[in-house]
Coordinates of C-alpha atoms in Angstrom, one line a residue:
Chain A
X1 CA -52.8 217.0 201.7
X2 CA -50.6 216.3 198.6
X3 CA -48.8 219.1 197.9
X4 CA -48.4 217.9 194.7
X5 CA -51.7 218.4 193.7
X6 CA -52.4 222.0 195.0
X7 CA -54.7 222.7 192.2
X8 CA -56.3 219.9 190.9
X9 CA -58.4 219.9 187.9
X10 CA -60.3 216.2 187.3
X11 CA -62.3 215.1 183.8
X12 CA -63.5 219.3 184.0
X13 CA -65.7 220.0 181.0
X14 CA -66.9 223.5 180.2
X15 CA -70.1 223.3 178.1
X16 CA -71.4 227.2 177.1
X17 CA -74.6 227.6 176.4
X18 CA -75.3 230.3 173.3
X19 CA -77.8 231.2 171.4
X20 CA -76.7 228.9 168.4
X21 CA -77.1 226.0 171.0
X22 CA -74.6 224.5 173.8
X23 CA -71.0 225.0 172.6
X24 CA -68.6 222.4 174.7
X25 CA -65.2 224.6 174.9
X26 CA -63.3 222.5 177.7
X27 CA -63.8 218.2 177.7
X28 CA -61.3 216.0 179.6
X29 CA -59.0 218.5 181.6
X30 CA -56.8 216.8 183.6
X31 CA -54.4 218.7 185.4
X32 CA -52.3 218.8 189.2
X33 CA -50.9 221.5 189.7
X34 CA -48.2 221.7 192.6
X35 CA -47.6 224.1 195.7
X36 CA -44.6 226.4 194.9
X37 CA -44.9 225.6 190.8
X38 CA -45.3 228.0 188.0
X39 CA -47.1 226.5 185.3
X40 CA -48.2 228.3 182.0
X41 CA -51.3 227.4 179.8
X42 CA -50.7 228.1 176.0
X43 CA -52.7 227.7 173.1
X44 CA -54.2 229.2 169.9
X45 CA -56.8 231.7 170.6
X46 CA -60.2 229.8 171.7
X47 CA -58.9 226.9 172.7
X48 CA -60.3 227.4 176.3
X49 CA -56.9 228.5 178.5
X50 CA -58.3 231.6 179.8
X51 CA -61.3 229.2 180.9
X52 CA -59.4 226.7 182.7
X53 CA -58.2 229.6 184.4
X54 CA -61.2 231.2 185.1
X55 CA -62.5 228.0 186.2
X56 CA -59.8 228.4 189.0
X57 CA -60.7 231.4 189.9
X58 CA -64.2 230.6 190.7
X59 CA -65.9 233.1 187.9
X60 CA -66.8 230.1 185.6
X61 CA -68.9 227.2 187.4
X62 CA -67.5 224.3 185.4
X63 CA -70.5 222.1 184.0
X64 CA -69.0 218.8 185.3
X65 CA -65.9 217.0 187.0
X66 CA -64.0 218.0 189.7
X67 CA -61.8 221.4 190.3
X68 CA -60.1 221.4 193.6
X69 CA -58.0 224.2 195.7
X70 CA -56.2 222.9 198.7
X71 CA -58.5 219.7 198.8
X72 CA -61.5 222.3 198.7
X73 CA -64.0 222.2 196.1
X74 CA -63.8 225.7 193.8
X75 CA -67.3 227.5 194.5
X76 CA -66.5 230.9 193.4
X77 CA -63.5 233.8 193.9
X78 CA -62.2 233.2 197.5
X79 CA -58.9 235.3 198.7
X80 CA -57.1 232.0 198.5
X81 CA -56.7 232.8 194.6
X82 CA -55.6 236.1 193.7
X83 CA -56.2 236.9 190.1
X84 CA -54.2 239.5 188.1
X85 CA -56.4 240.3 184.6
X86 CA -55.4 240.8 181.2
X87 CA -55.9 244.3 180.8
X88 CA -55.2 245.2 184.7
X89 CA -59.0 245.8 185.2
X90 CA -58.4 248.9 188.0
X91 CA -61.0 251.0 189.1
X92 CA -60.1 254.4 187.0
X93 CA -61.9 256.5 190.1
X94 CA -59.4 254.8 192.7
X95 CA -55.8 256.0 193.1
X96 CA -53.3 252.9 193.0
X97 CA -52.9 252.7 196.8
X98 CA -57.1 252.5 196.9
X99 CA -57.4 249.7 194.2
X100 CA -55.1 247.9 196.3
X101 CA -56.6 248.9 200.0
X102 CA -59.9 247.5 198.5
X103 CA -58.6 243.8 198.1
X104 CA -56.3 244.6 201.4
X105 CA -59.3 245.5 203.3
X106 CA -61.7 243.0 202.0
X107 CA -59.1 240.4 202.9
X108 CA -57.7 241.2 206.3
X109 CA -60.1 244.0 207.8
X110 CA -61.3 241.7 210.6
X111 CA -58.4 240.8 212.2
X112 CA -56.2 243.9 211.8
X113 CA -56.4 247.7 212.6
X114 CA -56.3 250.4 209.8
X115 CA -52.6 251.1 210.1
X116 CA -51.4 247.5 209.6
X117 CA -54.3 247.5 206.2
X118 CA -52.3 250.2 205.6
X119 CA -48.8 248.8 205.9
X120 CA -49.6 245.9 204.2
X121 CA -50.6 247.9 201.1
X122 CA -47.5 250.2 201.1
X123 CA -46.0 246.7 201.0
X124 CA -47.7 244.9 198.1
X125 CA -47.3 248.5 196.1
X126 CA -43.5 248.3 197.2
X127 CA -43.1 244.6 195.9
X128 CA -43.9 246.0 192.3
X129 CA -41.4 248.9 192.7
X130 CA -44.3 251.3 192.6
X131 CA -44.1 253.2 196.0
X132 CA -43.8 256.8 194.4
X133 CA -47.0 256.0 192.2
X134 CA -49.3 255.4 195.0
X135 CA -51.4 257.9 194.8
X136 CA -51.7 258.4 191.1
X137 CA -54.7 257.9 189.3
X138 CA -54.8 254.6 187.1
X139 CA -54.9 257.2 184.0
X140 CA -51.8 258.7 185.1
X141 CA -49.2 256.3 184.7
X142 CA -48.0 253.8 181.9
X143 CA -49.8 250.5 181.2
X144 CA -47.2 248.6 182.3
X145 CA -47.1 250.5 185.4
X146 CA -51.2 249.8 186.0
X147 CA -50.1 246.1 185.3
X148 CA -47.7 246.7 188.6
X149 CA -50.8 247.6 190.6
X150 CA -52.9 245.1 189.4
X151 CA -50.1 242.3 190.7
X152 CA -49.8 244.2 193.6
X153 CA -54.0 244.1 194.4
X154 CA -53.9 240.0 193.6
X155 CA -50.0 240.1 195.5
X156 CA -51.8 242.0 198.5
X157 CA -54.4 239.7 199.5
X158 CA -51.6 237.3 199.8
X159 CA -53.2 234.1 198.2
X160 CA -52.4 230.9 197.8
X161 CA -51.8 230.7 194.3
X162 CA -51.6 233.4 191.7
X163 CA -53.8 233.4 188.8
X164 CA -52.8 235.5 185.7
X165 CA -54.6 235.9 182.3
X166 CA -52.1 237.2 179.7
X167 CA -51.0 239.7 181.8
X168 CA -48.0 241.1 179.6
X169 CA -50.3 241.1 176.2
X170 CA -50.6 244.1 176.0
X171 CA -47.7 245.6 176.8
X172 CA -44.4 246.4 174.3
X173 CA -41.9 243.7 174.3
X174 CA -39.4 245.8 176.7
X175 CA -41.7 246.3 179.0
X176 CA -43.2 242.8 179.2
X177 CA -39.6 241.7 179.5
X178 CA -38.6 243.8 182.6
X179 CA -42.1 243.1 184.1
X180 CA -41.4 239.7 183.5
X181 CA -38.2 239.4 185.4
X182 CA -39.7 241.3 188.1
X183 CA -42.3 238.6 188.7
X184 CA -39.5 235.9 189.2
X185 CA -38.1 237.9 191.5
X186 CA -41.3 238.1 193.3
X187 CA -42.7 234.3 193.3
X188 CA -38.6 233.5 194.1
X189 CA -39.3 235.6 197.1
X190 CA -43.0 234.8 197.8
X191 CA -43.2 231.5 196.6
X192 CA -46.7 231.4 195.4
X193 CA -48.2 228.8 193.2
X194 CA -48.9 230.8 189.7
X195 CA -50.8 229.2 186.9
X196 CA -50.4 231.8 184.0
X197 CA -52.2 232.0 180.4
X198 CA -50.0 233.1 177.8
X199 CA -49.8 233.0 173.9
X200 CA -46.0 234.3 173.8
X201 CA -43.6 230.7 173.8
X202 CA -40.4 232.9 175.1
X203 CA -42.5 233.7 178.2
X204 CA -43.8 230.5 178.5
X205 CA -40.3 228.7 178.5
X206 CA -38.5 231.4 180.4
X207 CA -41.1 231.4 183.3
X208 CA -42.7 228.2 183.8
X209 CA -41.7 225.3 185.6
X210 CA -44.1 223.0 183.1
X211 CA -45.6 224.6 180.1
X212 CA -49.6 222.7 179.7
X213 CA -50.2 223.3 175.6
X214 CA -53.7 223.0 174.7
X215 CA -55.5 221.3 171.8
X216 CA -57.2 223.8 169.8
X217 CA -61.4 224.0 170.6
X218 CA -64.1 223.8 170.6
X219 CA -63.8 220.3 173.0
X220 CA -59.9 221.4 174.0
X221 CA -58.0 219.4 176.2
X222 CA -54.8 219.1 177.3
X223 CA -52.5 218.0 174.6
X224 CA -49.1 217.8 176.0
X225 CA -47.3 219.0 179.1
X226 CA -43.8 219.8 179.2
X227 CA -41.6 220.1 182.1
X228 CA -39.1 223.1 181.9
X229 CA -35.8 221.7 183.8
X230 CA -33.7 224.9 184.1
X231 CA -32.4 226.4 187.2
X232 CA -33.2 229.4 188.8
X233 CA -32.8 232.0 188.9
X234 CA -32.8 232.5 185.3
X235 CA -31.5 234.7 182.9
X236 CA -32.7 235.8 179.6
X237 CA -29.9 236.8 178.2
X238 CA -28.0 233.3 179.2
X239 CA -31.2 231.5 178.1
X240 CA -30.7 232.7 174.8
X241 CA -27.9 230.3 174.0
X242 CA -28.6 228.3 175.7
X243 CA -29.2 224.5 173.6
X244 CA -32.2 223.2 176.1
X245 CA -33.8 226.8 176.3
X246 CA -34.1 226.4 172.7
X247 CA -35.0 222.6 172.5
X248 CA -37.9 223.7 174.9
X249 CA -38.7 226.4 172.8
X250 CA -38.6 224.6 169.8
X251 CA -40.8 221.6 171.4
X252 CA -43.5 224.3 172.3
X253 CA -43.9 225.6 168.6
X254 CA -43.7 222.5 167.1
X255 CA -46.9 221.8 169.3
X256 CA -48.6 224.9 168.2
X257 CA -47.6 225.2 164.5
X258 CA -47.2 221.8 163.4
X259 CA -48.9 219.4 165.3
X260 CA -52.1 221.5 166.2
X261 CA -52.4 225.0 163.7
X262 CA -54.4 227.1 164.2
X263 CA -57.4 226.4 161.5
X264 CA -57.7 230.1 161.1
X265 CA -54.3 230.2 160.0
X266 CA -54.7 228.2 157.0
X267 CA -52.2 225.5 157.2
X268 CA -52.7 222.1 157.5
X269 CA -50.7 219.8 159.8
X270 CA -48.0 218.4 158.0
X271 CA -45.8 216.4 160.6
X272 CA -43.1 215.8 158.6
X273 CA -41.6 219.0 158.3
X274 CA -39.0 219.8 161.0
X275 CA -37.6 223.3 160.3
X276 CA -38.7 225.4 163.3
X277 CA -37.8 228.5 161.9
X278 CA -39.8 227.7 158.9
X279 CA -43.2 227.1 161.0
X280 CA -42.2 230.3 162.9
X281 CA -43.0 232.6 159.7
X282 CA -47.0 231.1 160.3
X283 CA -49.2 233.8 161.1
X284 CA -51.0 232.6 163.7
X285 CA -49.6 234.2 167.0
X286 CA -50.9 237.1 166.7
X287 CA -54.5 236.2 166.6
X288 CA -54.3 234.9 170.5
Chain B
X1 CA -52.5 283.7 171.7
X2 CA -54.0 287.1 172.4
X3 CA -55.0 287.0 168.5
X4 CA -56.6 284.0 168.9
X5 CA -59.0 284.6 171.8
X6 CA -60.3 287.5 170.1
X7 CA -61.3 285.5 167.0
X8 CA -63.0 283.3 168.9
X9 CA -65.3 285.8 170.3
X10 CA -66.0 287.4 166.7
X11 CA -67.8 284.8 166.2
X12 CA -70.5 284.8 168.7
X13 CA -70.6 288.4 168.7
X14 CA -71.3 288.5 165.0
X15 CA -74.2 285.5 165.7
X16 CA -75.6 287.9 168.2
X17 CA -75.6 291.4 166.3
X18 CA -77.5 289.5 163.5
X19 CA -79.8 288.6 165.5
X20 CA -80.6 292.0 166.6
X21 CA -80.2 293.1 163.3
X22 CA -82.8 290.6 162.3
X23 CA -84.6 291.7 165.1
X24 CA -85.0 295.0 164.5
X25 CA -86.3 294.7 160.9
X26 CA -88.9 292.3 161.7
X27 CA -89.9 295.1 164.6
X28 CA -89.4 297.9 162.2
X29 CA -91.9 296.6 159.8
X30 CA -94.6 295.4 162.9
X31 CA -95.2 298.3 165.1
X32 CA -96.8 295.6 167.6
X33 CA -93.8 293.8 168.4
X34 CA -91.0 296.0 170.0
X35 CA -88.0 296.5 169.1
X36 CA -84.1 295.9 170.8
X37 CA -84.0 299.4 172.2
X38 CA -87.4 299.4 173.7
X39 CA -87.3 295.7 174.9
X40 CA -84.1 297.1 176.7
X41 CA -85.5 299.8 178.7
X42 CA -88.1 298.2 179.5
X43 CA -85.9 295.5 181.4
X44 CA -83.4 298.3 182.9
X45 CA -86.6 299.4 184.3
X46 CA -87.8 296.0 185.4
X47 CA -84.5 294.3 186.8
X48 CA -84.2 298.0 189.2
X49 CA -86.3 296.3 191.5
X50 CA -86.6 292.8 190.9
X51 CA -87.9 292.3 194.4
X52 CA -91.3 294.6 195.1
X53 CA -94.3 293.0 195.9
X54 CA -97.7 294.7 195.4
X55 CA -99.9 291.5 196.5
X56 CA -99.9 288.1 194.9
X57 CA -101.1 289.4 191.3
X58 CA -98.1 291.7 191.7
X59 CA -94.8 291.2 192.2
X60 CA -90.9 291.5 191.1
X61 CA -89.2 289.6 188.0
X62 CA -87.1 288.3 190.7
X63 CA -89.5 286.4 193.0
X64 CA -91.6 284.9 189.7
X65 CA -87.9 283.4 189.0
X66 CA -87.3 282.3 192.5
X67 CA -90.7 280.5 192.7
X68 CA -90.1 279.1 188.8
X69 CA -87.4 277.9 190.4
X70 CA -88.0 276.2 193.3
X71 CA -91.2 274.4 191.9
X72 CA -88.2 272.9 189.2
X73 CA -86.3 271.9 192.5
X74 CA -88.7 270.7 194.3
X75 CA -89.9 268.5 191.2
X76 CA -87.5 267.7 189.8
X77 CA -85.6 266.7 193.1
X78 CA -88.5 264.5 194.1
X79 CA -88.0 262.8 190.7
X80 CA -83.7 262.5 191.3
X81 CA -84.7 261.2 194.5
X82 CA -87.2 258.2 193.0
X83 CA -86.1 257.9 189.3
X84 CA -82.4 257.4 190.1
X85 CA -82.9 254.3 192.5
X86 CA -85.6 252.8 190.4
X87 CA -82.7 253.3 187.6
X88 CA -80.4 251.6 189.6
X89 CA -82.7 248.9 190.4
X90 CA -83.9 248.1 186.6
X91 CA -80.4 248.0 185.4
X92 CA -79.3 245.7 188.2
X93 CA -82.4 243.4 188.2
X94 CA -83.8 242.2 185.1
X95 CA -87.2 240.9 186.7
X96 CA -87.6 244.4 187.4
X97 CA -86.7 245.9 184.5
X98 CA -88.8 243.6 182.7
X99 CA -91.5 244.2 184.5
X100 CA -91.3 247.9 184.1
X101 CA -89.9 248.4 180.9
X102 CA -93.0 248.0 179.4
X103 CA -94.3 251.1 181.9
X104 CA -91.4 253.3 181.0
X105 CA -92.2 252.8 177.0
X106 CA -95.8 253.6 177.6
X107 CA -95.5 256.7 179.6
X108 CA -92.4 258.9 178.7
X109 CA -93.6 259.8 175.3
X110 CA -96.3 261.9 176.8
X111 CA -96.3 265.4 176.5
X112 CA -95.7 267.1 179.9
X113 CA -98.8 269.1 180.4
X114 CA -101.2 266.1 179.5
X115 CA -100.3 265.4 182.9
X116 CA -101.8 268.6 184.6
X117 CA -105.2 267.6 184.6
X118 CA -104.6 264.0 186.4
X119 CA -102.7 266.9 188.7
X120 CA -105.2 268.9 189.2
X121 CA -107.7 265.7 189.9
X122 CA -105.5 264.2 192.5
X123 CA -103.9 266.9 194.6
X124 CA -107.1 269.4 194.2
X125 CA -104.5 272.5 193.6
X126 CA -102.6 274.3 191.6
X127 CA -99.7 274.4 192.9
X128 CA -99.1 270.7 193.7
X129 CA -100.3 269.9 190.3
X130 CA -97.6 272.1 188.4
X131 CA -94.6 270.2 190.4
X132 CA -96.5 267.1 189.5
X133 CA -96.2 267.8 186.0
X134 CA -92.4 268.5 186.9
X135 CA -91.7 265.6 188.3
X136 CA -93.1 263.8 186.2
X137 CA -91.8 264.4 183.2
X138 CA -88.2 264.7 184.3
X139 CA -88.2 261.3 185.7
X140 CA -87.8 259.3 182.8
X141 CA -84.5 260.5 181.0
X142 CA -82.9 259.7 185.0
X143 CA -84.4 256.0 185.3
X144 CA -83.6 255.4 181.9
X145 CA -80.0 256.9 181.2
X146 CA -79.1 255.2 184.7
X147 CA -80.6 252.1 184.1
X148 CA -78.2 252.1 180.7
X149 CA -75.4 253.3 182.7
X150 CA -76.0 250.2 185.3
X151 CA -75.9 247.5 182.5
X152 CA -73.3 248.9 180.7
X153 CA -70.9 248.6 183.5
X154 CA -67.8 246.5 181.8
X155 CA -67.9 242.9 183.2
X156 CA -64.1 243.5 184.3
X157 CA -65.1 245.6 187.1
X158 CA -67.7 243.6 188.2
X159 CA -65.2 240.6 187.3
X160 CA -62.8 242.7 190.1
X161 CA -65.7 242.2 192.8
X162 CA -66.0 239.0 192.4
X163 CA -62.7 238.3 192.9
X164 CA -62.1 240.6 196.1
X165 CA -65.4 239.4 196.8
X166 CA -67.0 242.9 198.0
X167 CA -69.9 243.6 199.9
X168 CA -73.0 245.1 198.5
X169 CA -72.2 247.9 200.1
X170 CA -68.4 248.1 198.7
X171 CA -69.7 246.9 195.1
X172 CA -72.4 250.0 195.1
X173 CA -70.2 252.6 196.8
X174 CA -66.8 251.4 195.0
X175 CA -67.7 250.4 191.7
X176 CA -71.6 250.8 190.6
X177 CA -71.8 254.1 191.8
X178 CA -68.6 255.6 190.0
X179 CA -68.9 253.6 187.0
X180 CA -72.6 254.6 186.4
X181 CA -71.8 258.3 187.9
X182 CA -71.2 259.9 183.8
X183 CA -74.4 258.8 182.8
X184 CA -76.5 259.5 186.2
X185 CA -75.2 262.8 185.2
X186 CA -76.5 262.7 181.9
X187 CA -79.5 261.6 182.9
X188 CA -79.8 264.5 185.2
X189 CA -79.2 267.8 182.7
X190 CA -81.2 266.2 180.8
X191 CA -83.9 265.9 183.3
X192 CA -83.3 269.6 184.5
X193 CA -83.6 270.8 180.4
X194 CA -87.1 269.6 180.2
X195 CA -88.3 270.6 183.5
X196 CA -86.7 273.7 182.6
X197 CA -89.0 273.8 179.6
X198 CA -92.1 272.5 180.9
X199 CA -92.4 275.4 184.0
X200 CA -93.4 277.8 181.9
X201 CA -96.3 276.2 180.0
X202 CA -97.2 274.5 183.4
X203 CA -97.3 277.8 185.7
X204 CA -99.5 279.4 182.0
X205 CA -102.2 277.1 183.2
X206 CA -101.8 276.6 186.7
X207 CA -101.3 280.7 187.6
X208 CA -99.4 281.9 191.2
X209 CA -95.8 283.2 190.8
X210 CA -93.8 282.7 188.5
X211 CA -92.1 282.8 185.0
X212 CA -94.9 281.2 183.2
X213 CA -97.9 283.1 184.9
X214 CA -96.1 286.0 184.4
X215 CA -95.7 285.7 180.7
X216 CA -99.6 285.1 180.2
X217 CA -100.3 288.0 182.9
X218 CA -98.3 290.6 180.6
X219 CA -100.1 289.0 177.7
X220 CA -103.0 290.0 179.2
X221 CA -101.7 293.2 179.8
X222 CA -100.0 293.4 176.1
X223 CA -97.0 294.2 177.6
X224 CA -94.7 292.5 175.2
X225 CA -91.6 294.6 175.6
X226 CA -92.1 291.6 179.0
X227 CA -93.1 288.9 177.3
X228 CA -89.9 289.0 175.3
X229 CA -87.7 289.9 178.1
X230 CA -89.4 286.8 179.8
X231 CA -87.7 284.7 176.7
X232 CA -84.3 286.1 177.4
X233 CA -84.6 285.2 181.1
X234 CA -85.6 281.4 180.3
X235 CA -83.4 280.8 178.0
X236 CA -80.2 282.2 180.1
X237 CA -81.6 280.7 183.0
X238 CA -81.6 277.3 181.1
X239 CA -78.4 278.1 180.1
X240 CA -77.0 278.3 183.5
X241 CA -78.8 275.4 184.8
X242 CA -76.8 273.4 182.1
X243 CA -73.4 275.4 181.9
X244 CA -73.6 274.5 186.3
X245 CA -74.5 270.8 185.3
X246 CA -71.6 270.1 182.8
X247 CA -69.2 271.6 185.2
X248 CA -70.4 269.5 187.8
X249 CA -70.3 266.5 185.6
X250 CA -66.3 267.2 184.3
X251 CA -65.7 267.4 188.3
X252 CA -67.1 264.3 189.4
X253 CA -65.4 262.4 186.3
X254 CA -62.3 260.9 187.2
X255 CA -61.7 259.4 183.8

């Protein structure tokens, strides 16, 4: 096997079909993804980055081309891909030790006894720093906290590679920074293969090894991929003046504000401008 | 904090006296319907020995309850017992609910009793036919609020099975179960409520023990110090029935 194409995504269109007729949201994705690499999708709203990654996951059947896991062909969720959802998506009648027993014990129940399930929960709820918290209800504790527990139910099953939808977006900005820091430490430690959708640049550039920026839709693609060369482990702080963090940063929002607004946003593409703080003021980001 | 707690019951009290107030006037100016006072001593008198039994024409306040209720449990647990699967089973499959929606629309507007005489046909007694007419007319709000309850389950949760991949078992015990629980629940007060109401007209025609033979027997007898006293006992009974149900439902929500 290649490891160098862990995830591999081949000519993958995505046609929907809706009740105004078929709507083609993905055509032409192209993508390898590595073992080991963290790779972010970003993109206006609707431009189809939440289904490329759903498409990974199994819970969209792509309408044609190829979408491989491990050299497998993606039919469906299999434990192999652990996905961590947007708004953390746990079972409100489960405490936080049995949202994560349930993918523990879906996962692992035939080959090991109760008390090693068991372990291997305490485990994935330890990994997220959220031991005390086991047995609170999901209603108890803070969202960022049910965030925790829905890394550690994707964490537990101990996939192959990670799959997360915006999973900071709705958190506040300290929050999504800590979280954030935590989940280097963790795929340092782990060394899982994450493919994350995001529509914040700073996380993009602070957490991704290559950053995939998508074409707006309908009929997105991949526009441009860029390859985030700074060592780990990194450091926000240092990042912040740091002149290729920033020429990283400013290559990602020139992408999305300048080369390929946002329609919704009203402005129309004009390349020659080159003031990144300028395009930064276009309100646009919000809408993802 | 003490202050407060009494307001709050001045409020109910003051509803209530009114209405006996009321009461009494209407009484006071028709001889023929009795008044508070009377209406009381005639249920001091009654609830001394809610238990005696001079043959089957005959007997205590508190067995004509008993037997109300237990043809309202057996009823309406027959229906719980059919109507919340077949929920489950329309709001899960859509052949099925297509094929029986058109069923469901037909027959749940139909008043309650214009079931007795298909009873009556069918099981060739009484009392069969009155939990008949029970079950079903309490079926419907059950199939339908858990039907709803089924398809309005949010896609993330059934999003979350797909990707732990669980069972049938796990996805009905784990997720379809507790998500649809709140409106099961619904379903079911709102079930009990109308078998609640339906007993008495039911046992009027049907006779035996119970609530609603006993308010046409005392009509008979013009006894309506009873008949009103029967009312009281319907409605609080009701009331309890619901009061029990609500608490049940806050306990088995977990959100």
């Amino acid at each position: 096997m290649d490891s160098s194409k862990y995830v591999q995504l081949e000519h993958v269109d995505m046609v929907f079909t809706t009740k105004k007729g078929p709507f083609q949201a993905l055509q032409e994705v192209n993508l390898n993804i590595a073992e080991g690499e963290f790779v972010t999708l970003i993109g206006h709203s609707g431009c189809g980055k939440s289904t490329v990654l759903n498409i990974v996951a199994g819970l969209l059947n792509h309408t044609s081309g190829v979408a491989l896991c491990a050299d497998r062909e993606i039919r469906g969720p299999g434990p192999d891909r652990g996905v961590v959802f947007q708004n953390h998506s746990l079972l409100p009648w489960l405490t936080c030790f049995d949202n994560v027993y349930l993918a523990v014990d879906r996962v692992f129940a035939a080959m090991e006894t109760k008390a090693q399930l068991k372990q291997r929960t305490h485990e994935a709820l330890a990994m997220v720093g959220l031991t005390h918290a086991e047995h609170k209800f999901p209603n108890e504790i803070s969202g960022g906290m049910k965030q925790r527990v829905g890394i550690a139910r994707a964490l537990a099953m101990d996939p192959k590679v990670l799959l997360m939808d915006e999973p900071f977006g709705a958190l506040d900005a300290l929050t999504r920074a800590h979280l954030q820091d935590e989940l280097m430490k963790i795929t340092a430690a782990t060394h899982k293969t994450v493919i994350m959708v995001t529509h914040d640049v700073d996380e993009a550039v602070l957490l991704s090894d290559r950053i995939v920026m998508m074409t707006n839709g309908p009929s997105a693609t991949v526009g441009e991929i860029l390859k985030v060369d700074l060592p780990r482990p990194r450091n926000r702080l240092a990042l912040a003046d740091n002149p290729t963090y920033n020429h990283y940063r400013a290559d990602v929002l020139r992408f999305l504000y300048e080369k390929h607004a946002h329609k919704e946003a009203g402005v129309t593409p004009t390349p020659a401008v080159d003031n990144v703080v300028e395009l930064k003021q276009v309100p646009a980001k919000e809408a993802a | 904090m003490w202050k407060e707690r009494s307001l709050g019951l001045l409020a109910p009290f003051l509803g209530l006296l009114g209405f006996v107030l009321l009461w009494s006037l209407v009484s006071a100016t028709n001889p023929q319907l009795p008044g508070p006072v009377s209406t009381w001593a005639a249920a001091v008198e009654l609830f001394k020995d809610p238990f005696y039994q001079n043959g089957p024409n005959d007997q205590g306040i508190g067995w004509n309850i008993l037997n109300s209720l237990a043809r309202v449990g057996i009823g309406f647990g027959m229906a719980a017992l059919i109507g919340i699967p077949l929920g489950f089973i329309i709001g899960r499959v859509k052949f099925f609910n297509d094929m029986l929606a058109p069923i469901i629309s037909l027959l749940r507007p139909v008043s309650p009793l214009a079931w007795l005489p298909i009873g009556l046909l069918v099981f060739q007694k009484a009392e069969p036919a009155a939990i008949w007419v029970i079950f079903i007319s309490s079926i419907w709000p059950m199939i339908i609020n858990t039907a709803v309850g089924v398809s309005r389950i949010p896609q993330d949760y059934l999003n979350v099975a797909r990707v732990l991949n669980l069972s049938s078992w796990k996805l009905f015990t784990k997720i379809l179960l507790p998500a649809t629980l709140p409106y099961v629940m619904t379903g079911v007060r709102l079930a009990i409520g109308v078998a609640w109401l339906v007993i008495v007209a039911a046992e009027m025609l049907t006779g035996g023990v119970g609530l609603g033979f006993w308010v046409w027997d005392e009509w008979n007898n013009l006894n309506v110090e009873h008949i009103i006293i029967a009312i009281f006992v319907v409605g609080l009974i009701g009331l309890l029935l619901e009061q029990f149900l609500l608490l049940l439902a806050s306990r088995l929500r977990t959100e």
